[in-house]
XYZ file of C-alpha atoms in Angstrom:
573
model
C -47.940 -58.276 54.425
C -47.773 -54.560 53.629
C -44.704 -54.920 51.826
C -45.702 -57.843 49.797
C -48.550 -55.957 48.732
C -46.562 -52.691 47.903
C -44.420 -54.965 45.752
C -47.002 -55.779 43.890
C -48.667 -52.689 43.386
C -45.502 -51.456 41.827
C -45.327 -54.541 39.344
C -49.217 -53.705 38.593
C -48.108 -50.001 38.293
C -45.610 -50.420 36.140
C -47.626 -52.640 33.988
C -50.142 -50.153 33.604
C -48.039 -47.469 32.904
C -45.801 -49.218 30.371
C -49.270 -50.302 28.830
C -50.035 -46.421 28.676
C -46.571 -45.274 27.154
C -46.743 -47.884 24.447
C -50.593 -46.711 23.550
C -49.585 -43.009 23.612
C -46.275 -43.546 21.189
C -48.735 -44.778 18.342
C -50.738 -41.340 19.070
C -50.032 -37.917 17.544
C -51.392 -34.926 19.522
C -54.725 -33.098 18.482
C -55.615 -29.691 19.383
C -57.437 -29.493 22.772
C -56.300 -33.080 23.313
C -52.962 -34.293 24.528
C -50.211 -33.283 22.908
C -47.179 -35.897 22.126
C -45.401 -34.237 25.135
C -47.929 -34.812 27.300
C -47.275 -38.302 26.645
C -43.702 -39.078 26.991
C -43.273 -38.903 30.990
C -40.343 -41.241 32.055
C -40.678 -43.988 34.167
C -38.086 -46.628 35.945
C -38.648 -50.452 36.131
C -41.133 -50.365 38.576
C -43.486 -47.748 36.664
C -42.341 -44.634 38.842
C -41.984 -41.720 37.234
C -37.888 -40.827 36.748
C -37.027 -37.911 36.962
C -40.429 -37.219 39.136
C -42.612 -35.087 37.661
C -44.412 -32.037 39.264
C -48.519 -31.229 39.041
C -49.571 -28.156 40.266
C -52.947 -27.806 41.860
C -55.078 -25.050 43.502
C -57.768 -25.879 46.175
C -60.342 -25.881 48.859
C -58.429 -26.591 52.118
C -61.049 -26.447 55.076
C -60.066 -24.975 58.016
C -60.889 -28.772 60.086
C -58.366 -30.498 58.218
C -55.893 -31.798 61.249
C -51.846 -32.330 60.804
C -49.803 -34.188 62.849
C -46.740 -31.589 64.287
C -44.495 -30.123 61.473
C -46.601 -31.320 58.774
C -48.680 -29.128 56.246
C -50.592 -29.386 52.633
C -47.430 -29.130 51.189
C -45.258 -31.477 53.209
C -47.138 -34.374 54.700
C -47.206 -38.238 54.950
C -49.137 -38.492 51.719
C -47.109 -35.900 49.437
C -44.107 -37.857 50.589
C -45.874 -41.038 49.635
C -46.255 -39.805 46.059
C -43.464 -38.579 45.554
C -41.147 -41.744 47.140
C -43.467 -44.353 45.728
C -44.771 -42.937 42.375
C -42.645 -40.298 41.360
C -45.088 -37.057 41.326
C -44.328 -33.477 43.031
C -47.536 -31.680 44.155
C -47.549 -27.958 43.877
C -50.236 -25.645 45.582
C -50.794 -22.780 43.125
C -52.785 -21.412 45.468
C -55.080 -22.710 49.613
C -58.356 -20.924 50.271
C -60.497 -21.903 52.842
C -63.920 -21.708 51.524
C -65.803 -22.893 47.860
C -66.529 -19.499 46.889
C -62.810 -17.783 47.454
C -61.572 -20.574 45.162
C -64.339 -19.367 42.644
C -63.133 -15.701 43.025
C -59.949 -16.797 42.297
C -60.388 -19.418 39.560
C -62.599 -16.277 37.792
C -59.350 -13.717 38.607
C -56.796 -16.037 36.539
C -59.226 -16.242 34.067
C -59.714 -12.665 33.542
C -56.103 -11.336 34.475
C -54.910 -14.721 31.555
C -52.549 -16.094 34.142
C -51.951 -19.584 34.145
C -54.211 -22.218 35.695
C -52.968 -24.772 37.583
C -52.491 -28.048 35.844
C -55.458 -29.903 37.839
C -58.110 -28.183 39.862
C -61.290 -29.706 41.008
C -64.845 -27.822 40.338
C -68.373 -27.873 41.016
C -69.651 -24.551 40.274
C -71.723 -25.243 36.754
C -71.188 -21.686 35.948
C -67.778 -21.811 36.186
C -66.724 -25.026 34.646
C -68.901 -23.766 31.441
C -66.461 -20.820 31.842
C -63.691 -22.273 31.889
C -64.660 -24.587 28.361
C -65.511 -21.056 27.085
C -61.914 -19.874 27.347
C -60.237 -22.552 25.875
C -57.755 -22.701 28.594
C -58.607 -26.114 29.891
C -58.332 -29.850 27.777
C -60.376 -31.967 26.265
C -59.896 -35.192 27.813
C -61.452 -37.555 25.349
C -58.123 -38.700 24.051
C -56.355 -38.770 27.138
C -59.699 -41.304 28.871
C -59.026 -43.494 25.839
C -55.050 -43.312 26.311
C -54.621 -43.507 29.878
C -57.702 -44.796 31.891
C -57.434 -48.130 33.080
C -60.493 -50.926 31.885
C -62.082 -50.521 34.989
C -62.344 -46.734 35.099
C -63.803 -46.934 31.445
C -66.237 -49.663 32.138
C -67.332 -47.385 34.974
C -67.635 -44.496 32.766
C -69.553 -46.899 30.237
C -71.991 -47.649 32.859
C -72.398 -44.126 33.981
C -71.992 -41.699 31.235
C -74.847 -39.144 32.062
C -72.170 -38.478 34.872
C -70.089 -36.484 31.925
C -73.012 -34.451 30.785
C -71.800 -31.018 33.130
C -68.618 -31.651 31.213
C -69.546 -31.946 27.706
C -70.075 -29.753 25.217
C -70.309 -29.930 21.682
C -69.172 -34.073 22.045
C -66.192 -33.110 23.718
C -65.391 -33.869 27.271
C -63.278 -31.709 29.843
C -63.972 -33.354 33.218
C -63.346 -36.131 35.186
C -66.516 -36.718 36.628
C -66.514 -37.459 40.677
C -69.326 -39.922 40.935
C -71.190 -39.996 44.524
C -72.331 -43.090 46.326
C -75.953 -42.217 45.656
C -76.946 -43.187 49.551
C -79.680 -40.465 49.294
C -83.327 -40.886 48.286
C -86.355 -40.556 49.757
C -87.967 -43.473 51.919
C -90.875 -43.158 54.331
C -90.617 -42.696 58.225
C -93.980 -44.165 59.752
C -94.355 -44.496 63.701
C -95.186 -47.835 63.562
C -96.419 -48.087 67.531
C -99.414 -45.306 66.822
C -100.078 -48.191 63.448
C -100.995 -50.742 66.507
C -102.282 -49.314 68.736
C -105.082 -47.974 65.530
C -105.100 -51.710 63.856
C -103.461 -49.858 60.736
C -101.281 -51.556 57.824
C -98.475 -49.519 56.517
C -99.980 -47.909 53.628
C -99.100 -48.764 50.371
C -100.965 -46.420 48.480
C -102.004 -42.611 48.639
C -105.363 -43.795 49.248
C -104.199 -46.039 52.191
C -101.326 -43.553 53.133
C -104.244 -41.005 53.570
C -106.206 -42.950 55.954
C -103.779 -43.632 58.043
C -102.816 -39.305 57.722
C -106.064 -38.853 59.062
C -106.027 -41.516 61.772
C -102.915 -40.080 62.724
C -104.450 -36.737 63.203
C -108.106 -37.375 64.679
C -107.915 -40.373 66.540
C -105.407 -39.860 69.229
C -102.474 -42.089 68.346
C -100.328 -41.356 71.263
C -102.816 -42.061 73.612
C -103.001 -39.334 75.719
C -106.161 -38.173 75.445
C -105.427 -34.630 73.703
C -105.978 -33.613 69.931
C -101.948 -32.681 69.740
C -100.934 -34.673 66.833
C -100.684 -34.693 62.837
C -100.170 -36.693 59.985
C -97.140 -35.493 58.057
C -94.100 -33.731 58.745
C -93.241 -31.766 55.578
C -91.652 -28.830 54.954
C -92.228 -26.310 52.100
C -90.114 -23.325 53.554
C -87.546 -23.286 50.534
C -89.151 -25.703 48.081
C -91.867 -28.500 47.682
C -89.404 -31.102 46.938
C -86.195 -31.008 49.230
C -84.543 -33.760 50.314
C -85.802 -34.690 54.005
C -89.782 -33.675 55.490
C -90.373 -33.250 51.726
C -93.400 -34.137 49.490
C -91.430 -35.291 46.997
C -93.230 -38.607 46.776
C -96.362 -36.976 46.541
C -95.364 -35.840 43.153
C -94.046 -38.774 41.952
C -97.311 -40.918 42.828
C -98.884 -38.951 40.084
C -96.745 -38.950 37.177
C -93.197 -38.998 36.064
C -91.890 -35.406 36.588
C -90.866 -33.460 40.117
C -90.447 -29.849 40.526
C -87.556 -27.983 40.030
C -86.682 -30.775 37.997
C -85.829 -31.420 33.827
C -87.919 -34.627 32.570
C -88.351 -35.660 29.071
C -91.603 -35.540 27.167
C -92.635 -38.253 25.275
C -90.761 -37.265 22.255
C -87.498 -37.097 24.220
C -86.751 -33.620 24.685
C -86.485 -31.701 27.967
C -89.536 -30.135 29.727
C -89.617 -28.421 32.625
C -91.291 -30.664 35.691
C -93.144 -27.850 37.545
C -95.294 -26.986 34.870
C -96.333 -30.563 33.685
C -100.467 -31.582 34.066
C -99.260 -34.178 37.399
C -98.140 -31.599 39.487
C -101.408 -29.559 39.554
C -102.876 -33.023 40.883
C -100.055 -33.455 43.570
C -100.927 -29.887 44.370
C -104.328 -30.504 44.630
C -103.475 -33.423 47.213
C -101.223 -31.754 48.868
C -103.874 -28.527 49.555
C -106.262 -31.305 50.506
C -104.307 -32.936 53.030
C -103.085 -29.316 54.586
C -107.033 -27.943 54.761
C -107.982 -31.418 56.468
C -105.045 -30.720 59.197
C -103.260 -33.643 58.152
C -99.813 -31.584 57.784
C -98.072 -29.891 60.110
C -99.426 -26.206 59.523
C -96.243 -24.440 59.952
C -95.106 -26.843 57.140
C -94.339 -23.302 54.949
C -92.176 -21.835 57.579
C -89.695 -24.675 59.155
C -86.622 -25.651 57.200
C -86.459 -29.337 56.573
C -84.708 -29.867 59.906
C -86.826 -27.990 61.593
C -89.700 -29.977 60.310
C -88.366 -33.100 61.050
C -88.290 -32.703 64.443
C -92.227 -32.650 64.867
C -91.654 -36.014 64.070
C -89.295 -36.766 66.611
C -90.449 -34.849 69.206
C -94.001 -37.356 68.970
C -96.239 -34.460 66.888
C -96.567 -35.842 63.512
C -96.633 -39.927 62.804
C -95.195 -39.787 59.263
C -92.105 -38.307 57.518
C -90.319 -38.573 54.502
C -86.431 -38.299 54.167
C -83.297 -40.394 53.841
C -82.368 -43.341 54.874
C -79.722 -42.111 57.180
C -82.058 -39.820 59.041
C -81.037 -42.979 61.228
C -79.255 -42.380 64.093
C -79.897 -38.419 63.536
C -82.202 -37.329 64.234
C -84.743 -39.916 64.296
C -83.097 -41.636 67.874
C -84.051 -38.731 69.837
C -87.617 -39.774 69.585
C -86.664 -42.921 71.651
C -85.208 -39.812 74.089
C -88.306 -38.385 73.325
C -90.043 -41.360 74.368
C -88.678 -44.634 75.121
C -91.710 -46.284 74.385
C -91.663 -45.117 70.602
C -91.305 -47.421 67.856
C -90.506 -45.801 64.187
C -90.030 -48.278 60.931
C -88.873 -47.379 58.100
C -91.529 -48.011 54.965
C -91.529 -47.680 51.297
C -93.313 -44.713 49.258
C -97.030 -45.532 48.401
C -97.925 -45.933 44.851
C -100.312 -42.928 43.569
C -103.708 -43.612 41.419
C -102.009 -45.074 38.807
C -99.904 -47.287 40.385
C -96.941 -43.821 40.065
C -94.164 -44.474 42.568
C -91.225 -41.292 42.572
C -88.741 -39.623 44.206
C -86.161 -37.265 43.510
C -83.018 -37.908 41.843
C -79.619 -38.381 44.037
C -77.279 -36.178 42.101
C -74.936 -38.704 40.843
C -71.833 -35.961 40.278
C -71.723 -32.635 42.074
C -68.050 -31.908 41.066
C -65.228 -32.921 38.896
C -61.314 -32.049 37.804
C -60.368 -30.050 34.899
C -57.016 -29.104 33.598
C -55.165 -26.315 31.980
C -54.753 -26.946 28.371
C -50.865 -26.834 28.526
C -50.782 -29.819 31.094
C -47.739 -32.089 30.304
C -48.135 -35.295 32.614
C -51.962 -36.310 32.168
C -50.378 -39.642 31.927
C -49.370 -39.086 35.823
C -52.686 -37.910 37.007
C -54.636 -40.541 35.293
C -51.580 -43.123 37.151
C -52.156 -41.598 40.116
C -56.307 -41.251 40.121
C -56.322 -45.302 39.229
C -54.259 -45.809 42.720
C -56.780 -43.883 44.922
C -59.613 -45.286 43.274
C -58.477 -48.733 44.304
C -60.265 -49.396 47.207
C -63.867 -48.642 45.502
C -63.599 -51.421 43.386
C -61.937 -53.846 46.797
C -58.404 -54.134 45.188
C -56.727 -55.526 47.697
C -53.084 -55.264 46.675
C -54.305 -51.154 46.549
C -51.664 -49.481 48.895
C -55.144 -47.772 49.937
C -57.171 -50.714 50.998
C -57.826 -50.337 54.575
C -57.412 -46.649 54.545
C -55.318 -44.023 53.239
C -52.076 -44.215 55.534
C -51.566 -46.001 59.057
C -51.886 -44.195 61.831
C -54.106 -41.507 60.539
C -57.285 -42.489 59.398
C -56.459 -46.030 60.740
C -53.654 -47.821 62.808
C -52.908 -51.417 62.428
C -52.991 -53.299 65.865
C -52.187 -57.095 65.531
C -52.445 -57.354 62.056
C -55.998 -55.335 62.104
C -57.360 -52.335 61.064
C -58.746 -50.162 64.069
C -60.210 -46.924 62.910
C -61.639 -45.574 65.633
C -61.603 -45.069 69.598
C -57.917 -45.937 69.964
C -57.081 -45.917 73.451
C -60.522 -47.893 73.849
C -59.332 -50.698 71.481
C -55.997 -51.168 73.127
C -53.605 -49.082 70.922
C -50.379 -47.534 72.233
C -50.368 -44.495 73.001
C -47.440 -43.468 70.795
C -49.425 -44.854 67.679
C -52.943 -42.891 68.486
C -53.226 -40.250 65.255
C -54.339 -37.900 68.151
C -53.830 -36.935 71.444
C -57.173 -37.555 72.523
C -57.553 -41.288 71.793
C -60.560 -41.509 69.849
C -60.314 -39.461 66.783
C -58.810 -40.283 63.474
C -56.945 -37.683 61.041
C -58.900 -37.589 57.610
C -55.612 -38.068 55.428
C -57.763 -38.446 52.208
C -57.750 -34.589 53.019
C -54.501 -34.142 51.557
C -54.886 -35.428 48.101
C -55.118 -32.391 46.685
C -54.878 -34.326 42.944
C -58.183 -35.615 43.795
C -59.711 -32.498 45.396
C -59.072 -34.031 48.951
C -62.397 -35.699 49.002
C -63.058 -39.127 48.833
C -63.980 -41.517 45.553
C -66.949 -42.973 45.024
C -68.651 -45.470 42.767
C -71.976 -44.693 42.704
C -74.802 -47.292 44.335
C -71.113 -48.970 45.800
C -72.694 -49.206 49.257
C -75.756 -51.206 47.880
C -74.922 -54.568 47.892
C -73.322 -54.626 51.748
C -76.547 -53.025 52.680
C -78.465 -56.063 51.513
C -76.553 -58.251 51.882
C -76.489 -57.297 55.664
C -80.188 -56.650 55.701
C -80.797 -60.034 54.404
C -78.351 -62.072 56.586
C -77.310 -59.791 59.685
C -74.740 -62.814 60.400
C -73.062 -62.630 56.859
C -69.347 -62.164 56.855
C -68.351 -58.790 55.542
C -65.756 -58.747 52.386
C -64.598 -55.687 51.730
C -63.607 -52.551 54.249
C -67.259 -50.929 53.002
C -68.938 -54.228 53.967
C -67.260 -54.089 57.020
C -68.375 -50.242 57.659
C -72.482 -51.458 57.589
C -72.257 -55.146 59.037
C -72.742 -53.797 63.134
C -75.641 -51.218 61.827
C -78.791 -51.846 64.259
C -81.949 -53.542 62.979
C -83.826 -50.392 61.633
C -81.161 -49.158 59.904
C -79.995 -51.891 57.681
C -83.693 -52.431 57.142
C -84.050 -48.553 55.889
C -80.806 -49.168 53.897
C -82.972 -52.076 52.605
C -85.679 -49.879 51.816
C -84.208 -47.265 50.250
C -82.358 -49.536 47.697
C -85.344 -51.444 46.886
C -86.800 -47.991 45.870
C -83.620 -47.222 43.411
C -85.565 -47.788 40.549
C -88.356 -45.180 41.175
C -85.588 -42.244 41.318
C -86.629 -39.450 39.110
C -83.578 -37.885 37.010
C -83.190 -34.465 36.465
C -82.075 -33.952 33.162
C -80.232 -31.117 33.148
C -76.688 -31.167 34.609
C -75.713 -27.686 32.359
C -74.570 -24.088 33.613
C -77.335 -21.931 33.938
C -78.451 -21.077 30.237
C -78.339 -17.022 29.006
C -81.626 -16.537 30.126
C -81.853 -18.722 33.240
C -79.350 -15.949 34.638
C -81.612 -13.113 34.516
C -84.832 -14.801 34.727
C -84.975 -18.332 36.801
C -84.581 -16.226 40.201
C -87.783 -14.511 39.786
C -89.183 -17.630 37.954
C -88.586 -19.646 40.975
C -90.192 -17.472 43.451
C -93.115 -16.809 41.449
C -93.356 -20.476 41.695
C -92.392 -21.175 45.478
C -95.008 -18.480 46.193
C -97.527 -19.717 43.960
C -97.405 -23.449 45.124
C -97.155 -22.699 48.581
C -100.183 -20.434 48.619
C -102.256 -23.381 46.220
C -101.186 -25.857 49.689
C -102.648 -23.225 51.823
C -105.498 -22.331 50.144
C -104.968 -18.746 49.812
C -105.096 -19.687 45.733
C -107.340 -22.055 44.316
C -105.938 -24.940 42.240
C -107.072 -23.272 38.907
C -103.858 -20.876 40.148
C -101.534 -23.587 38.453
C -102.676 -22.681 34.941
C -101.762 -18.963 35.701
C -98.692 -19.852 36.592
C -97.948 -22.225 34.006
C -98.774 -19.582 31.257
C -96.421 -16.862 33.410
C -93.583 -18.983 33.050
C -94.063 -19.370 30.006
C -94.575 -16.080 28.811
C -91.907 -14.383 31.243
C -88.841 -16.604 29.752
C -89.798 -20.392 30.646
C -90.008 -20.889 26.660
C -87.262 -19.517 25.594
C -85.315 -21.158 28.765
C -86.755 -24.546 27.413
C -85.318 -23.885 24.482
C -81.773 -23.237 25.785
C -82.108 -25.979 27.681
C -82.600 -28.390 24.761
C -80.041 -26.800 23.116
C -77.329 -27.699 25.775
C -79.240 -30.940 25.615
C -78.261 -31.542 21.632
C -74.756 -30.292 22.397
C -73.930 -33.523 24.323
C -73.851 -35.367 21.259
C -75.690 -38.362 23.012
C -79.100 -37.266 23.229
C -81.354 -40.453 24.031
C-alpha cells in the first residue's frame, strides 16, 4: 500500500510541478518578486527536482528534539526523504536553541549585510517589519499566484486577515502559518454545588450572578463552613488572559476587549480598553469582587494559579479553554471524587452581548531572502507537508510524518503511542523505552519544524463526535478526538458553538514608532488602574481619567499609527 501511494504522489507531484513550470515560462520577473531564474528549476519525469536543488535555512532547534543514533538536523530520515524523493538539499545556515538567539542573530545579518538564508520562519512582529524594511526579503505575491496549489489559495481566500503581519503597502512577504484555533474561552461551572442549590446553568449575567452569590453564601459544598467563592479569575498580568479570565465579562457588554484593536462604527481601528463598555464590565467586575463573589487574591495569582481554587473545591465557576480538560480540571475529581464539573457556554450580558477573546489565528510565518532561486521548490515542498490537513490520502504524510518515529505500522495500522503496550517489536519501538514517539515533524526545518494547521480543522471531528460518540472517525484528526471522555467532547462542543462570538483583534502590525516608547507605560497605567477600579481602591469615575491619560500621553497619536498600518494593507474593510 505504501508504495502504491508513493507512486502516486510522484505522478500528482509531477503534475503539479509541470503545471508550475509551464505558468512561470509565460512570466517575466518583477522587482521584489520572482525573478525568471527563480523559476526555471529542473525536474525529471516524476516531478523531482534534477539536478537537486539546495535551500538553506536558519532555525529554532529545541533542545527536546530526540534522534535516533547517528542521526542529526542535518542528516536524518526526513532530509534523506527530501532529498531521495523530491530532489531538495537542506542547508542549516545557522541552530540556536532558543526564539530570542535566533532574533539576535536574524538582527546581526541584518546589520553586519550578510546574507540571509533562503527560508527562515518568524514570529517576532518587530522583526519581520524589519526585515520588509531592508529590502532583503521577497515579495511573494507573484510567486502565491505562480506556484501555490488551488487548495492552498482557496485557503488563503478564506483566511486572508492571516496575511495582515505580512503586508505592507499591498504587498505580501510571508507565508502565513495558520493555527487550529482550539482556544477560546468557555465556562467551567461545578455542576454538583448547581443541585444540590436547585440552580440552572446561567445563561445570563443576571442569572450567572445569582448563582456567583449562591456559590459564595450558601454553602455549596456542604460542609457547613463559609470557605467558598464564586469565580476563579485572575487579574495578576491582565483582565483578559486566556484561562481564570474575565474576558467574557467584557464581551457581555459590548463588542470590544482590552488590550484589544476593534473597529468603530465607521471602520477604523480603536483601541478596546478605552471604549464606554468596558467602564460597565469594570463596574461589574468591582461589584462582584466587593460582594466576595471572586476569589480576593484574584490580582495576585497567575492564571494557573487561579485556576486551581477551582480545582482544589474553593470557587464553583471558571472561565478558560476547552482543553483545561484533562489538566488541570481532573484533579478536582482527586480533589474530590464526588465532584462533578460541566462545561457551559458564556452568559449573554444586558443586551443580549456574548464575547470572548480572539484565538490568534497566525503567530508566525516564513520569509525569504530576496535572492532566493528555487521558490518553486519550497512552495513543492510546503504543498506535500500540508497534505494531511486537508486528509489527502495518497500524502506520503498521512498517518504521520515517517514510520517508526512518530508512528510505526503494526498489521497494516497506525500505532502512535505506547508501543511495547500495543504489541510492537521491540526492534521497531522509535525509543528505548516503549511508549514514546520521536516528533519527526521536528526536522522540517523548511517549515520551521512545527506542525501545519488549517485553522477551525479540528471542528468538525469534535462535533461530529459530540453528536454521535459511536460515529466512525475519517481522517487521522478524527481519529485523534473519537475515544475523548464525555465532558470533553461536550466542552469541544461548547467551545465551537461559541466560534462566532470570538472578538478579533485588529491589529496584527509591529509595534508602531510610538507604541515603542510609550505602550509599556501605557499598559501599566492601565493594569494598575483597572485592577485598583476591581478593588475598589478607585472609584469607577477612575476610567474617564484614564481614558483621557491615554489619550493625552500618546494613545492618539498611537491610534493614528495604528490606522495607518491599517490603510497600508490595501484591504481595509
Amino acid at each position: 500500500m505504501v508504495k502504491r501511494l508513493h507512486k502516486k504522489w510522484m505522478l500528482s507531484l509531477a503534475a503539479v510541478l509541470g503545471a508550475g513550470s509551464i505558468v512561470a515560462c509565460s512570466n517575466s520577473g518583477a522587482p521584489g518578486g520572482v525573478t525568471k531564474s527563480a523559476a526555471e528549476s529542473p525536474r525529471d519525469s516524476s516531478g523531482k527536482f534534477d539536478p537537486p536543488v539546495t535551500i538553506t535555512t536558519g532555525r529554532v532547534l529545541s533542545p527536546t528534539v530526540k534522534f535516533k543514533a547517528g542521526e542529526t538536523i542535518e542528516d536524518n530520515v526526513h532530509t534523506r526523504w527530501m532529498k531521495d524523493n523530491m530532489g531538495i538539499i537542506v542547508k542549516h545556515q545557522f541552530v540556536v536553541n532558543n526564539d530570542n538567539d535566533f532574533d539576535v542573530k536574524m538582527r546581526l545579518l541584518l546589520a553586519s549585510n550578510d546574507p540571509l538564508p533562503d527560508a527562515f520562519q518568524l514570529s517576532n512582529v518587530t522583526l519581520i517589519d524589519e526585515m520588509i524594511q531592508s529590502g532583503k526579503v521577497m515579495a511573494l505575491d507573484d510567486a502565491i499566484e505562480k506556484y501555490a496549489p488551488q487548495r492552498i489559495k482557496d485557503l488563503y481566500a478564506k483566511y486572508p486577515d492571516g496575511f495582515n503581519m505580512f503586508k505592507r503597502n499591498g504587498k505580501t512577504y510571508g507565508i502565513p502559518f495558520y493555527e487550529s484555533l482550539t482556544g477560546g474561552t468557555i465556562m467551567w461551572a461545578r455542576q454538583d454545588w448547581l443541585d444540590q442549590l436547585k440552580l440552572p446553568q446561567p445563561k445570563t449575567l443576571d442569572e450567572m450572578e445569582k448563582v456567583l452569590d449562591a456559590f459564595t453564601n450558601q454553602d455549596p459544598d456542604g460542609n457547613g463552613k463559609k470557605d467558598t467563592f464564586g469565580l476563579a479569575l485572575s487579574i495578576k498580568d491582565r483582565v483578559n488572559g486566556a484561562r481564570a479570565t474575565a474576558d467574557w465579562v467584557f464581551g457581555a457588554y459590548g463588542n470590544y476587549i482590552p488590550f484589544q484593536w476593534g473597529k468603530d462604527k465607521d471602520g477604523k481601528l480603536v483601541y478596546g480598553s478605552i471604549q464606554p463598555s468596558v467602564k460597565q464590565a469594570l463596574g461589574k467586575l468591582r461589584d462582584w469582587m466587593q460582594k466576595g463573589y471572586i476569589d480576593p487574591e484574584a490580582g495576585l495569582k497567575d492564571a494557573n494559579k487561579a485556576a486551581e481554587s477551582f480545582v482544589n473545591g474553593s470557587a464553583g465557576m471558571v472561565a478558560g479553554e476547552y482543553f483545561m480538560y484533562p489538566v488541570p480540571l481532573l484533579d478536582t475529581q482527586k480533589n474530590n471524587p464526588k465532584a462533578n464539573f460541566q462545561p457551559i457556554p458564556l452568559p449573554a450580558g444586558p443586551e443580549g452581548h456574548i464575547g470572548r477573546n480572539e484565538t490568534p489565528m497566525v503567530k508566525r510565518g516564513m520569509m525569504f531572502n530576496k535572492d532566493f532561486k528555487n521558490i518553486d521548490a519550497w512552495f513543492a515542498y510546503y504543498n506535500t507537508m500540508f497534505g494531511y490537513q486537508f486528509f489527502d490520502k495518497e500524502s506520503p504524510f498521512y498517518l504521520g510524518t515517517h514510520d517508526g518515529y512518530d508512528y510505526v505500522m503494526l498489521d497494516g495500522k497506525p500505532v502512535y503511542f505506547d508501543f511495547e503496550k500495543n504489541g510492537v517489536p521491540k526492534d521497531k519501538w522509535p525509543l528505548p523505552d516503549g511508549k514514546t514517539p520521536i516528533e519527526a515533524k521536528a526536522y522540517a526545518s523548511l517549515i520551521g519544524g512545527t506542525n501545519l494547521n488549517r485553522p477551525y480543522s479540528y471542528d468538525e471531528g469534535i462535533m461530529k463526535f459530540a453528536n454521535d460518540p459511536k460515529a466512525t472517525p475519517s481522517n487521522p484528526i478524527e481519529d485523534s478526538i473519537k475515544d475523548r471522555v464525555p465532558v470533553h467532547q461536550l466542552a469541544g462542543k461548547v467551545r465551537v458553538e461559541q466560534n462566532k462570538y470570538d472578538i478579533k483583534d485588529e491589529f496584527k502590525g509591529a509595534p508602531t514608532q510610538t507604541m515603542r516608547t510609550k505602550k509599556e507605560l501605557l499598559e501599566k497605567m492601565e493594569k494598575e488602574t483597572f485592577n485598583q477600579i476591581i478593588y475598589g481602591k478607585l472609584p469607577l469615575e477612575a476610567f474617564d481619567k484614564f481614558v483621557s491619560d491615554w489619550k493625552a500621553n500618546g494613545g492618539d497619536q498611537i491610534t493614528k499609527e495604528v490606522n495607518e498600518w491599517y490603510q497600508s494593507l490595501g484591504a481595509q474593510k
